[in-house]
mmCIF file with all atom_site columns, C-alpha atoms in Angstrom:
data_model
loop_
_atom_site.group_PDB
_atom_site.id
_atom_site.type_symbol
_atom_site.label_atom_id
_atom_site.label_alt_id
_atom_site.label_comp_id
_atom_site.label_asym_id
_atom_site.label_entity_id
_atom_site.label_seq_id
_atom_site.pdbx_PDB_ins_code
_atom_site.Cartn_x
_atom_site.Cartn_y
_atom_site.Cartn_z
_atom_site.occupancy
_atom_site.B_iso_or_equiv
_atom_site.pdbx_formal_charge
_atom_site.auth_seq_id
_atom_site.auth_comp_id
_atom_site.auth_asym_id
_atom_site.auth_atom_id
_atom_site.pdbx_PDB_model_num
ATOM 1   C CA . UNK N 1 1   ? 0.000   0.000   0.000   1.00 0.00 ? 1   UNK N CA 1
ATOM 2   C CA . UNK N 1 2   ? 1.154   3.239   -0.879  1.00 0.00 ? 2   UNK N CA 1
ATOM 3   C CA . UNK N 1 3   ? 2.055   5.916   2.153   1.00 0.00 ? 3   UNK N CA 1
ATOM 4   C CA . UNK N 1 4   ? 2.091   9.575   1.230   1.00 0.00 ? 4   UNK N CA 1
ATOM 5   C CA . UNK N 1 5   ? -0.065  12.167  0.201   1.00 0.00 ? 5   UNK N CA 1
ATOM 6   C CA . UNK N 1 6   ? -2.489  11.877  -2.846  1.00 0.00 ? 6   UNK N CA 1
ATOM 7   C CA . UNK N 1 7   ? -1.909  14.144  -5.847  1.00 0.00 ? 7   UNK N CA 1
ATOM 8   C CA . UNK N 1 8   ? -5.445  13.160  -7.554  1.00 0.00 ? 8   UNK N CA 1
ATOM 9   C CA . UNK N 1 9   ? -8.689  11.502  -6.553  1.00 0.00 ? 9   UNK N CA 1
ATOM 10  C CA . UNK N 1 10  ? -7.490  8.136   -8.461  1.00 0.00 ? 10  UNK N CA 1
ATOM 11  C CA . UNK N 1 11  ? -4.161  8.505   -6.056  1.00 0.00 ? 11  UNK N CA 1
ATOM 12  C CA . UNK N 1 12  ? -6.529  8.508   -3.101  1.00 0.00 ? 12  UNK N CA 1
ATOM 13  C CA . UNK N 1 13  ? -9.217  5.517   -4.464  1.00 0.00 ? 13  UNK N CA 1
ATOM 14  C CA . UNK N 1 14  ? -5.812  3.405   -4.859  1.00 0.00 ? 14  UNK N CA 1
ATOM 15  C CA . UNK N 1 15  ? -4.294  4.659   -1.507  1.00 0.00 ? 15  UNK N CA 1
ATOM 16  C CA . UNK N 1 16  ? -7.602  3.466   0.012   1.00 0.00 ? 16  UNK N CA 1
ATOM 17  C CA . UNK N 1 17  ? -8.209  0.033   -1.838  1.00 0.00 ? 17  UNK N CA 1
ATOM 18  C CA . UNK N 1 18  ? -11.710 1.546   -2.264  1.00 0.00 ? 18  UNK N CA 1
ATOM 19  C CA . UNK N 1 19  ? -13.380 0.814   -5.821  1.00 0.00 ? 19  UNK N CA 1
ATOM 20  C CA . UNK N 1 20  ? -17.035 -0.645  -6.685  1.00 0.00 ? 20  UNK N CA 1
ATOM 21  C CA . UNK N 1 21  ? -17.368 -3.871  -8.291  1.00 0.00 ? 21  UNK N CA 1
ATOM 22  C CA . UNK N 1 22  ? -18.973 -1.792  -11.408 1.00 0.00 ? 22  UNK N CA 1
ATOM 23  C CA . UNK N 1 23  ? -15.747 -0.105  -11.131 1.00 0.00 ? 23  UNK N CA 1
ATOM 24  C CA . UNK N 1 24  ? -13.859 -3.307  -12.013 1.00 0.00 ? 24  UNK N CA 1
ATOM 25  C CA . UNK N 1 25  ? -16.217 -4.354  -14.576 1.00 0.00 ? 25  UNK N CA 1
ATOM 26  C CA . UNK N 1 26  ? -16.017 -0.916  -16.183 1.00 0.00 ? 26  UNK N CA 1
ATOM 27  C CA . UNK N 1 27  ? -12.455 -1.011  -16.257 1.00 0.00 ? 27  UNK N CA 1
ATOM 28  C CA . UNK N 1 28  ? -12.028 -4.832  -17.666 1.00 0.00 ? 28  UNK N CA 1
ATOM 29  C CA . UNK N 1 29  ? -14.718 -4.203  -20.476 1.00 0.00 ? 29  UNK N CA 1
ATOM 30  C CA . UNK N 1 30  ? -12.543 -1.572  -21.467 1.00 0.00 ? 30  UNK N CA 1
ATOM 31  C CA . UNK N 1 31  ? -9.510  -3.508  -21.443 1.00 0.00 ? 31  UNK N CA 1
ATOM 32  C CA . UNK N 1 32  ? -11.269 -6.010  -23.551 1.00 0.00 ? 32  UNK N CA 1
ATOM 33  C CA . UNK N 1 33  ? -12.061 -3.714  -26.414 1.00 0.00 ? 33  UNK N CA 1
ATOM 34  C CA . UNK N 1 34  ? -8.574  -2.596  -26.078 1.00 0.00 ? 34  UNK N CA 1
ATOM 35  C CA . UNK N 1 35  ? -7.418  -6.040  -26.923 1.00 0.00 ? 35  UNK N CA 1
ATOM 36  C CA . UNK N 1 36  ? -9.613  -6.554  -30.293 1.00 0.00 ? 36  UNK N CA 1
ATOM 37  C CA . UNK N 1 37  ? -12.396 -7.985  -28.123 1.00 0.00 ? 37  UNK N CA 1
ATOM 38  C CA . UNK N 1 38  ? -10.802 -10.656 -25.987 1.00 0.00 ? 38  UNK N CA 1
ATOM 39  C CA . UNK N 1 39  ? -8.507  -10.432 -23.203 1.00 0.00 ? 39  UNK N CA 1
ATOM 40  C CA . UNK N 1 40  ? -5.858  -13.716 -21.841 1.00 0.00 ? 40  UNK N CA 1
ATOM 41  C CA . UNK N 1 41  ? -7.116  -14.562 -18.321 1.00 0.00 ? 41  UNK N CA 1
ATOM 42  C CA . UNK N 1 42  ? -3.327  -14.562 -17.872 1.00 0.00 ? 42  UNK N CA 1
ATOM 43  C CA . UNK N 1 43  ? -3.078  -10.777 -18.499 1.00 0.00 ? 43  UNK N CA 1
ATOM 44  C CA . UNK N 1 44  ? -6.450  -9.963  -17.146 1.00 0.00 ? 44  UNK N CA 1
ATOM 45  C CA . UNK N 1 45  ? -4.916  -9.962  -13.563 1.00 0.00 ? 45  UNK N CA 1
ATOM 46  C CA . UNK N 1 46  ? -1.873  -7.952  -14.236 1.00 0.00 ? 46  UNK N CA 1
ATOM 47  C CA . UNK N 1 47  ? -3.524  -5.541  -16.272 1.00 0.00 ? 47  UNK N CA 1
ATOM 48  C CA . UNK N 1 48  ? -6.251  -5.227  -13.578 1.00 0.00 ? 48  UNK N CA 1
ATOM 49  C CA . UNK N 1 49  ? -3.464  -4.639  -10.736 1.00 0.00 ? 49  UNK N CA 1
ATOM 50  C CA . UNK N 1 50  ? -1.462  -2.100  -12.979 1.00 0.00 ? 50  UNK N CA 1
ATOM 51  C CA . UNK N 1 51  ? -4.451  0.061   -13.323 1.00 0.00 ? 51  UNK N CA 1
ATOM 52  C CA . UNK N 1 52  ? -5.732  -0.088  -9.655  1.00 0.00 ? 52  UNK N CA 1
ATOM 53  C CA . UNK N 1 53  ? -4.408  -3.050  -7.082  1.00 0.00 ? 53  UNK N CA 1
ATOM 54  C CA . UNK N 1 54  ? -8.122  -2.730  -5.315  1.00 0.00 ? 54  UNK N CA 1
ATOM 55  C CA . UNK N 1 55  ? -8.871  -4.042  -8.566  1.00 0.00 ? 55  UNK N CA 1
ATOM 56  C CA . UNK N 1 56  ? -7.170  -7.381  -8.272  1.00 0.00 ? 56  UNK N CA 1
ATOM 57  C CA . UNK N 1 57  ? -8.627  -7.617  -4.929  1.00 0.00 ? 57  UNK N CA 1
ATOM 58  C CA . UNK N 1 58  ? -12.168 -7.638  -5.813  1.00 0.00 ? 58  UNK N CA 1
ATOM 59  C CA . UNK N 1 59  ? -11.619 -10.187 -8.235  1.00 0.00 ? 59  UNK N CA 1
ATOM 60  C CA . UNK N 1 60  ? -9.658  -12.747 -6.089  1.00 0.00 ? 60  UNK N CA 1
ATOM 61  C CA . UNK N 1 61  ? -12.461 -12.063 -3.094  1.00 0.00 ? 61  UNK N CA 1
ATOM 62  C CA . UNK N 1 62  ? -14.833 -13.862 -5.034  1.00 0.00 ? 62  UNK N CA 1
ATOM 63  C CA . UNK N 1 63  ? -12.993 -16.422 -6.074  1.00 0.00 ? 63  UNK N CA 1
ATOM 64  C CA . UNK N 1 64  ? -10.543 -15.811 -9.225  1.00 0.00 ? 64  UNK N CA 1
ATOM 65  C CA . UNK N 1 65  ? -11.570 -14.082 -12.825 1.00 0.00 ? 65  UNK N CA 1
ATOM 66  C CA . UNK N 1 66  ? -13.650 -16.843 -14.085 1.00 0.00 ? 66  UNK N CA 1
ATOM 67  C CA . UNK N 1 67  ? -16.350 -16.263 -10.931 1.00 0.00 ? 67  UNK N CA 1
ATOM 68  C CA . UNK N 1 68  ? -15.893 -13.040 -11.201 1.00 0.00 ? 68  UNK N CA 1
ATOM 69  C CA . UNK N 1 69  ? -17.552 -13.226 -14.570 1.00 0.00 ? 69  UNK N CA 1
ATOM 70  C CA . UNK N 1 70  ? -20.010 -15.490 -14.341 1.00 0.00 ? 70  UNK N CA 1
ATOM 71  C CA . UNK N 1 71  ? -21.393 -12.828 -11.722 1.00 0.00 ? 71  UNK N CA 1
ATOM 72  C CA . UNK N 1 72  ? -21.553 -9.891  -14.020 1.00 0.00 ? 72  UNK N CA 1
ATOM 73  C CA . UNK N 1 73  ? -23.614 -10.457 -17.420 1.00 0.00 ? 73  UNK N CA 1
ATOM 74  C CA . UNK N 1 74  ? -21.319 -8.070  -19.277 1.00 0.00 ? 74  UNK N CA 1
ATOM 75  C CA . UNK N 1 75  ? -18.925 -10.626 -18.878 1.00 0.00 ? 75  UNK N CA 1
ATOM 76  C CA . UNK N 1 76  ? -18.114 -14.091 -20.264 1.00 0.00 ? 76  UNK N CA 1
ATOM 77  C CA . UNK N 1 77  ? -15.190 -16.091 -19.502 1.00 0.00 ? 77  UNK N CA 1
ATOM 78  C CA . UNK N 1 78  ? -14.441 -18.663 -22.087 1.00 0.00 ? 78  UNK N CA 1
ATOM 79  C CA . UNK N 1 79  ? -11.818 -21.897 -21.762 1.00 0.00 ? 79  UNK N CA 1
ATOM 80  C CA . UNK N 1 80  ? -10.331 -22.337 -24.477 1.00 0.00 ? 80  UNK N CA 1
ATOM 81  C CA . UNK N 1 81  ? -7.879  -25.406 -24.695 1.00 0.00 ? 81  UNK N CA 1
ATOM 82  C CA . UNK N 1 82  ? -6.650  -25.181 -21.590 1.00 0.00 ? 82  UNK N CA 1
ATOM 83  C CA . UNK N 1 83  ? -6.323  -21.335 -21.008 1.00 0.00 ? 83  UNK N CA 1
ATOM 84  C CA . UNK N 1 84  ? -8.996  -19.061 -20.971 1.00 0.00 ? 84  UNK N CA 1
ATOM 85  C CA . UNK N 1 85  ? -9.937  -15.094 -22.043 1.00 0.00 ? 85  UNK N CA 1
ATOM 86  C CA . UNK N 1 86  ? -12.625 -12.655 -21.091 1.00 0.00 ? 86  UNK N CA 1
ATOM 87  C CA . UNK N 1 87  ? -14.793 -11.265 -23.691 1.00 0.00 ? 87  UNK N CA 1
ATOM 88  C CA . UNK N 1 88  ? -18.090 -8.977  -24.008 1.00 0.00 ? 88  UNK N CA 1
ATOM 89  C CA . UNK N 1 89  ? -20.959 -11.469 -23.179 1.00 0.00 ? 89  UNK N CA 1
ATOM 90  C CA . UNK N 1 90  ? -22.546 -12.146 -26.479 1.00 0.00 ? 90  UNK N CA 1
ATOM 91  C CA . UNK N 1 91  ? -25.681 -11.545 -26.630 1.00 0.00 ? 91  UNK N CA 1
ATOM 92  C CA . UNK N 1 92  ? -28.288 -14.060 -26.934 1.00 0.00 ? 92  UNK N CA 1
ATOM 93  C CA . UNK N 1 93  ? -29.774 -15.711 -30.194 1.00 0.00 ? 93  UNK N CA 1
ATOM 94  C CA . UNK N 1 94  ? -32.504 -17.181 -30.898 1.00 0.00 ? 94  UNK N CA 1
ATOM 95  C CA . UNK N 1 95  ? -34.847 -19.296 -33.776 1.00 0.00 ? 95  UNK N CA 1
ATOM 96  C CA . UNK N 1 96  ? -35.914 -16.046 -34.884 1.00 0.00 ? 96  UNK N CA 1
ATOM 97  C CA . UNK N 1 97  ? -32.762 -14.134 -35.302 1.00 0.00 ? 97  UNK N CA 1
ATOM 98  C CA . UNK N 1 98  ? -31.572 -17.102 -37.275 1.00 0.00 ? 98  UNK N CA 1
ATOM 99  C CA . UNK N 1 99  ? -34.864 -16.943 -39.283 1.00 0.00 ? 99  UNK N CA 1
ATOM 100 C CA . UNK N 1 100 ? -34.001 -13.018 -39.963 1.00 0.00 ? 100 UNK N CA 1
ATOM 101 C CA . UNK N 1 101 ? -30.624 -13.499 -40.783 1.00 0.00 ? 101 UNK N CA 1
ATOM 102 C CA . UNK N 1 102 ? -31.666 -16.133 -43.672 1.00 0.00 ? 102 UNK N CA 1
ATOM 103 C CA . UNK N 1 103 ? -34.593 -14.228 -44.980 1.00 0.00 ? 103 UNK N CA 1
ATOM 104 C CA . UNK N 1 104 ? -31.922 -11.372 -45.151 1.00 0.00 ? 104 UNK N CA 1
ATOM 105 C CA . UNK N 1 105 ? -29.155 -13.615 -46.578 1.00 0.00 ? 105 UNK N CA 1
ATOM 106 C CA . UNK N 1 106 ? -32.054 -14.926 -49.427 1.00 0.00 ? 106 UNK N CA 1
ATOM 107 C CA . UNK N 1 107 ? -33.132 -11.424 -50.491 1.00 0.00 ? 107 UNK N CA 1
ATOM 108 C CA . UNK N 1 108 ? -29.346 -10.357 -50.942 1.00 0.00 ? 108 UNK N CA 1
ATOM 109 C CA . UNK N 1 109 ? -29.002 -13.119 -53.057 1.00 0.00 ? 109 UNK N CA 1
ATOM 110 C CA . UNK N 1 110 ? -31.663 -13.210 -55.341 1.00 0.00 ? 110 UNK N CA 1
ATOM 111 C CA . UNK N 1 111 ? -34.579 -15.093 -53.595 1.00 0.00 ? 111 UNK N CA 1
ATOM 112 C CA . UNK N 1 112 ? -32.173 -18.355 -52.762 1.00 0.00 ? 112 UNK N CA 1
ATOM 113 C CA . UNK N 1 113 ? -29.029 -19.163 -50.908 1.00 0.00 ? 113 UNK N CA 1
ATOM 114 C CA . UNK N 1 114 ? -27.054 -22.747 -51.686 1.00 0.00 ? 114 UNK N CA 1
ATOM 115 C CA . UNK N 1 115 ? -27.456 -24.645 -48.519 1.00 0.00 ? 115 UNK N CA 1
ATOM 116 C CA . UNK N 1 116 ? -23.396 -25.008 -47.970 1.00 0.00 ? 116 UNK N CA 1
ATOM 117 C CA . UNK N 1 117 ? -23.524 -21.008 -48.270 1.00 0.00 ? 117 UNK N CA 1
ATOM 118 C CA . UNK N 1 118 ? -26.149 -19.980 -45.864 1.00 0.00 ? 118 UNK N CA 1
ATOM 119 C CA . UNK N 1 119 ? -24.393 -22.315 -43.312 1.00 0.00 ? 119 UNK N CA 1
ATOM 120 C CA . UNK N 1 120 ? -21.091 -20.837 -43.684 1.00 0.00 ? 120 UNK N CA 1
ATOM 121 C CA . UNK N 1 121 ? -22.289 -17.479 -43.469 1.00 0.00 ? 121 UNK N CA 1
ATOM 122 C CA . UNK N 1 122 ? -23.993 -18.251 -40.376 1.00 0.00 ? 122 UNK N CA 1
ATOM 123 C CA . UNK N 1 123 ? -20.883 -19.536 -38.878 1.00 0.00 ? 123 UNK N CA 1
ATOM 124 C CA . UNK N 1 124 ? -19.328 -16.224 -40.041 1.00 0.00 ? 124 UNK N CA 1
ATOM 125 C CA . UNK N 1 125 ? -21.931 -13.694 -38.783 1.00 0.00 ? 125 UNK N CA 1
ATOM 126 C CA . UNK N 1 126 ? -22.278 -15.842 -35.456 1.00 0.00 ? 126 UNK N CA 1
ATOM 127 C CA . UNK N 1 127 ? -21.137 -19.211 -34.142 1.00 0.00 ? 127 UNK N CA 1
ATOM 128 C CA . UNK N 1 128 ? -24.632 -19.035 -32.358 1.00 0.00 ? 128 UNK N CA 1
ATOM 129 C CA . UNK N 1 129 ? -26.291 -18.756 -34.787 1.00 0.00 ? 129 UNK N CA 1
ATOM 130 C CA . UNK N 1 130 ? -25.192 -21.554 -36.719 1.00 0.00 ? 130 UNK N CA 1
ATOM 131 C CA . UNK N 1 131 ? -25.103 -23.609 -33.290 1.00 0.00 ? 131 UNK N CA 1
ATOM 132 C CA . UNK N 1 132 ? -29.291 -23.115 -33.167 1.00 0.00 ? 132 UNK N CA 1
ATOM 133 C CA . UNK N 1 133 ? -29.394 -24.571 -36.741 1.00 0.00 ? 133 UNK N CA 1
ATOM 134 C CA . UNK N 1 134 ? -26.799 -27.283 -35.873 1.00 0.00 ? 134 UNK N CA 1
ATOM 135 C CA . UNK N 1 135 ? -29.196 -28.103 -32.644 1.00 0.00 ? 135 UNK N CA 1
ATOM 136 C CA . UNK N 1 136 ? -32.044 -28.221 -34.837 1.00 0.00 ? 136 UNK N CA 1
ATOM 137 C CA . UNK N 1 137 ? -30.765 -31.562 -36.789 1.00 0.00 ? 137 UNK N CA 1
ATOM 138 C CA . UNK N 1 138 ? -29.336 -29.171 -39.677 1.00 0.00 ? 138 UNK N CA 1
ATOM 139 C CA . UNK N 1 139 ? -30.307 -26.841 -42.003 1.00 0.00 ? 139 UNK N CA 1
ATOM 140 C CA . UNK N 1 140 ? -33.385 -28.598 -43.960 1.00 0.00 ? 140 UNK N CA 1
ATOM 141 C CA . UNK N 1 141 ? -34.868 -29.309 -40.384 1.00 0.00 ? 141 UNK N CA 1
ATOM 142 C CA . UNK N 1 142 ? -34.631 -26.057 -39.082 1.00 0.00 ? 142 UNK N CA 1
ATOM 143 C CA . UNK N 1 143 ? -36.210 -25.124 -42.253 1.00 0.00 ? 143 UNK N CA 1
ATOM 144 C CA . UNK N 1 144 ? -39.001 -27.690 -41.826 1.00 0.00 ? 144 UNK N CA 1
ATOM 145 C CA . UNK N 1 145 ? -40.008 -26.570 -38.074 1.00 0.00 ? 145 UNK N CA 1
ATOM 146 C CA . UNK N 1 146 ? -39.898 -22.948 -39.105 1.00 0.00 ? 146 UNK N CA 1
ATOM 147 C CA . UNK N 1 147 ? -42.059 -20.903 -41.105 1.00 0.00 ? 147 UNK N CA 1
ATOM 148 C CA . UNK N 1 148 ? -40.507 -18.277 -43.863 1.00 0.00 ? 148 UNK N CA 1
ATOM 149 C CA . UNK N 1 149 ? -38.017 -20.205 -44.411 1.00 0.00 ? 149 UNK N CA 1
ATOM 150 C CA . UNK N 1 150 ? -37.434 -23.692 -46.850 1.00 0.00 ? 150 UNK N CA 1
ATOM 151 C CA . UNK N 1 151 ? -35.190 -26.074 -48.079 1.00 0.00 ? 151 UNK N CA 1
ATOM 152 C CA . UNK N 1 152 ? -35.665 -27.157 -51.129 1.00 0.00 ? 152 UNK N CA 1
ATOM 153 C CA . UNK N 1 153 ? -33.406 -30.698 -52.880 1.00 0.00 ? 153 UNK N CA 1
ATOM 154 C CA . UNK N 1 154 ? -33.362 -29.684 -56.750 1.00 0.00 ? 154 UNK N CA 1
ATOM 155 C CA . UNK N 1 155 ? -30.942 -32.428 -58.285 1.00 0.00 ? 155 UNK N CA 1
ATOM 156 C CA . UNK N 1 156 ? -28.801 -33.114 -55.006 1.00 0.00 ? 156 UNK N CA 1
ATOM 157 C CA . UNK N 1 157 ? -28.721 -29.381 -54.358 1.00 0.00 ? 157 UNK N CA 1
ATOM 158 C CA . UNK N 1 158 ? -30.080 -28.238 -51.747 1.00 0.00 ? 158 UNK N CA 1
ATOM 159 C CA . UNK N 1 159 ? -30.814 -24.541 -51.107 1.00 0.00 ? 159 UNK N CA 1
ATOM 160 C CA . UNK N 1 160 ? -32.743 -22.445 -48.798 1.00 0.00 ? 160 UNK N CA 1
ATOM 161 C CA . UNK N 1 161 ? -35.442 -19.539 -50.193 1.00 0.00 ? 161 UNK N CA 1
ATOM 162 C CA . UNK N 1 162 ? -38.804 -17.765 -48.688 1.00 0.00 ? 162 UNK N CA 1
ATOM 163 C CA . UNK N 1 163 ? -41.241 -20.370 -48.140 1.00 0.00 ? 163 UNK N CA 1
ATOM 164 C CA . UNK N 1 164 ? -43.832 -19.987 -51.172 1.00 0.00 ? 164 UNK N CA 1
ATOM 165 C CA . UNK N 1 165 ? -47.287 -18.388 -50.137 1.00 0.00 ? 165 UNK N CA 1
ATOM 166 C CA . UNK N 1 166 ? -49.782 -21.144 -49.583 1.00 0.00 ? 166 UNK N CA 1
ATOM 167 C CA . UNK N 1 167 ? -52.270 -21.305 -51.944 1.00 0.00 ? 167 UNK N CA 1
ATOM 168 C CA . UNK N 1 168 ? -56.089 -20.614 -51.049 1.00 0.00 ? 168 UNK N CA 1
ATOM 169 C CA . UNK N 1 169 ? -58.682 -23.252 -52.239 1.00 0.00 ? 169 UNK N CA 1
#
């Protein structure tokens, strides 16, 4: 702890240990952006104690980084082979987003999307989003339980396009 006189407010916060949790959360989203949107649980620490040691404090009272960010939804802490980095939580998707996103992904293309193609874009917009269509059985199933949205085989093809208007009797 330092001993002296503080030359700023930070000085004084630091002198006293005293921060707020949102204070540490604050501080580590930033960090995160910082670092192209994911931050080494390694460095997350040190970085933390470099910019405040009260900091580092909060985190190891409740238990290390990786509780730390399970209790704050801004947070996610994600293992990755071993080691692990802090990220923005990502925000939730759903059967509908992935419904949007194709019915988007159609019109850009012309009214139909090869079935390979909507998949890897997917993957590329959002890993959750292609994990939803991957927990569905696939593409042509997710297709099949929801409306907008079909697959249609057309000499092994398959592709994906609006679903056609039903047709009154």
């Amino acid at each position: 702890r330092r001993v002296g006189c503080a030359r700023n407010i930070v000085d004084l916060v630091v002198m006293l240990g005293g921060c707020s949790t949102q204070d540490v959360v604050n501080n580590l989203l930033d960090l995160v952006d910082r670092a192209a949107g994911k931050l080494a649980g390694a460095r997350v620490v040190t970085e933390l104690d470099r910019l405040n040691p009260a900091f580092r404090t909060k985190v190891e009272k409740v238990g290390g980084l990786k509780k730390f960010c399970v209790s704050h939804p801004e947070l996610e802490f994600i293992t990755d082979n071993g080691s692990g980095y802090v990220q923005r939580q990502a925000p939730k998707m759903s059967a509908q987003d992935v419904k949007d996103f194709l019915l988007t992904l159609i019109d850009k293309e012309g009214g139909k999307v090869n079935g390979g193609q909507a998949i890897a874009a997917l993957g590329k917009a959002s890993p959750a989003l292609k994990s939803i269509v991957d927990a569905a059985g696939g593409l042509k199933k997710f297709c099949a339980a929801h409306p907008a949205v079909e697959f249609i085989t057309d000499s092994g093809c398959g592709y994906v396009q609006r679903q056609a208007p039903k047709m009154s009797a």
